[in-house]
CSV table of C-alpha atoms in Angstrom, one decimal:
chain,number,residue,atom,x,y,z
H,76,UNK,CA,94.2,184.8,346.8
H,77,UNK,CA,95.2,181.7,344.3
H,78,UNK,CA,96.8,178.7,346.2
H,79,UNK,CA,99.4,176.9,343.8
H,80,UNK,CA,101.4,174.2,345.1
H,81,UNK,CA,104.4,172.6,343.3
H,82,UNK,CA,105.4,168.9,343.9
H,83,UNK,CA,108.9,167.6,343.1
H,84,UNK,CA,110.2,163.9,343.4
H,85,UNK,CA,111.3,163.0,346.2
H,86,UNK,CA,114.5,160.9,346.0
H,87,UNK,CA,114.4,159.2,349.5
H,88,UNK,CA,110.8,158.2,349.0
H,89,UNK,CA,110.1,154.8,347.0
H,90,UNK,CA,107.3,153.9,344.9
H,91,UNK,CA,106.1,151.1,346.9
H,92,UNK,CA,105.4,153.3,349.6
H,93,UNK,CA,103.1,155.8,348.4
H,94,UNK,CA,102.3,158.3,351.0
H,95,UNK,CA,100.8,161.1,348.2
H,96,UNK,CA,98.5,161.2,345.5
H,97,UNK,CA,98.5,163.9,343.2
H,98,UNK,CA,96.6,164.5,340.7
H,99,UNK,CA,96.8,167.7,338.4
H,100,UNK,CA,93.7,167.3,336.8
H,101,UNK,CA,91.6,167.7,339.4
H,102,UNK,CA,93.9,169.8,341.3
H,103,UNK,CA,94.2,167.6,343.9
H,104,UNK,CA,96.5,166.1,346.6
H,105,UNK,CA,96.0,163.0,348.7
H,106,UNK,CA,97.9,162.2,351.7
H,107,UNK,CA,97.5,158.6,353.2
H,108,UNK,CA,99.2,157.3,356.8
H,109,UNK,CA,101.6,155.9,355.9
H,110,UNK,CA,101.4,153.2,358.6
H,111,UNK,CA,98.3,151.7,356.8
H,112,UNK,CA,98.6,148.7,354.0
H,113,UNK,CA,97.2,148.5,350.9
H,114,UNK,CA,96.6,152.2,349.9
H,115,UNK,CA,94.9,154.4,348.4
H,116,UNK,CA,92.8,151.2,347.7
H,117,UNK,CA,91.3,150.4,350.8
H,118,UNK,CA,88.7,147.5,351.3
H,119,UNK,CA,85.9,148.1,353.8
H,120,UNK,CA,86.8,146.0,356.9
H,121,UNK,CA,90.3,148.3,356.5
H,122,UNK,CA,88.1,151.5,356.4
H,123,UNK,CA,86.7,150.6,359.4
H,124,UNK,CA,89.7,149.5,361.6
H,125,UNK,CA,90.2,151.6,364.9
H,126,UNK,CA,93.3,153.8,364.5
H,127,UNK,CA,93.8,153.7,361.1
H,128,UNK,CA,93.9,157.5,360.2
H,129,UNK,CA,91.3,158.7,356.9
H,130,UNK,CA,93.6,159.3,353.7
H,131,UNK,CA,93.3,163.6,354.4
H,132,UNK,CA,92.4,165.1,350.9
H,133,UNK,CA,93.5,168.9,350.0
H,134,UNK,CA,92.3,171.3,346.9
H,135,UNK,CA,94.3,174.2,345.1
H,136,UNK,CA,94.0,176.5,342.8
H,137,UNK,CA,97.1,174.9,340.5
H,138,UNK,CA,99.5,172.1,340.9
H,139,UNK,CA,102.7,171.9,339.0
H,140,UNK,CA,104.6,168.6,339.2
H,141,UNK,CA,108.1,167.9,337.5
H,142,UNK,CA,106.3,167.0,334.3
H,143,UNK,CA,106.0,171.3,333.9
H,144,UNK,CA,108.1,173.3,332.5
H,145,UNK,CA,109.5,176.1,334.9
């Protein structure tokens, strides 16, 4: 069984809060709280603040964003 996942632009999410990383290359997808500041870069005292959730980090087989052609 291949996983594929395909990512389309959200309209009613802005740049400046970045909730998702993807990254095609490495067939990858990054989801941070979206509570925290200054994501995905993180300094260390951040890292190691008490209820600040760990960016969750998931791998497929394929990822297709709205740069691909259908």
């Amino acid at each position: 069984v291949k996983v594929l996942l395909r990512v389309a632009p959200s309209p009613e999410i802005s740049q400046s809060s970045k909730t998702l990383s993807v990254d095609p290359r490495k067939k990858t997808v990054t989801l941070f709280d979206p509570g925290s500041s200054n994501h995905p870069a993180t300094t260390p005292n951040e890292e190691s603040r008490v209820g600040i959730a760990a960016p969750k980090m998931f791998a497929f087989d394929g990822i297709y964003t709205h740069e691909h052609s259908q």
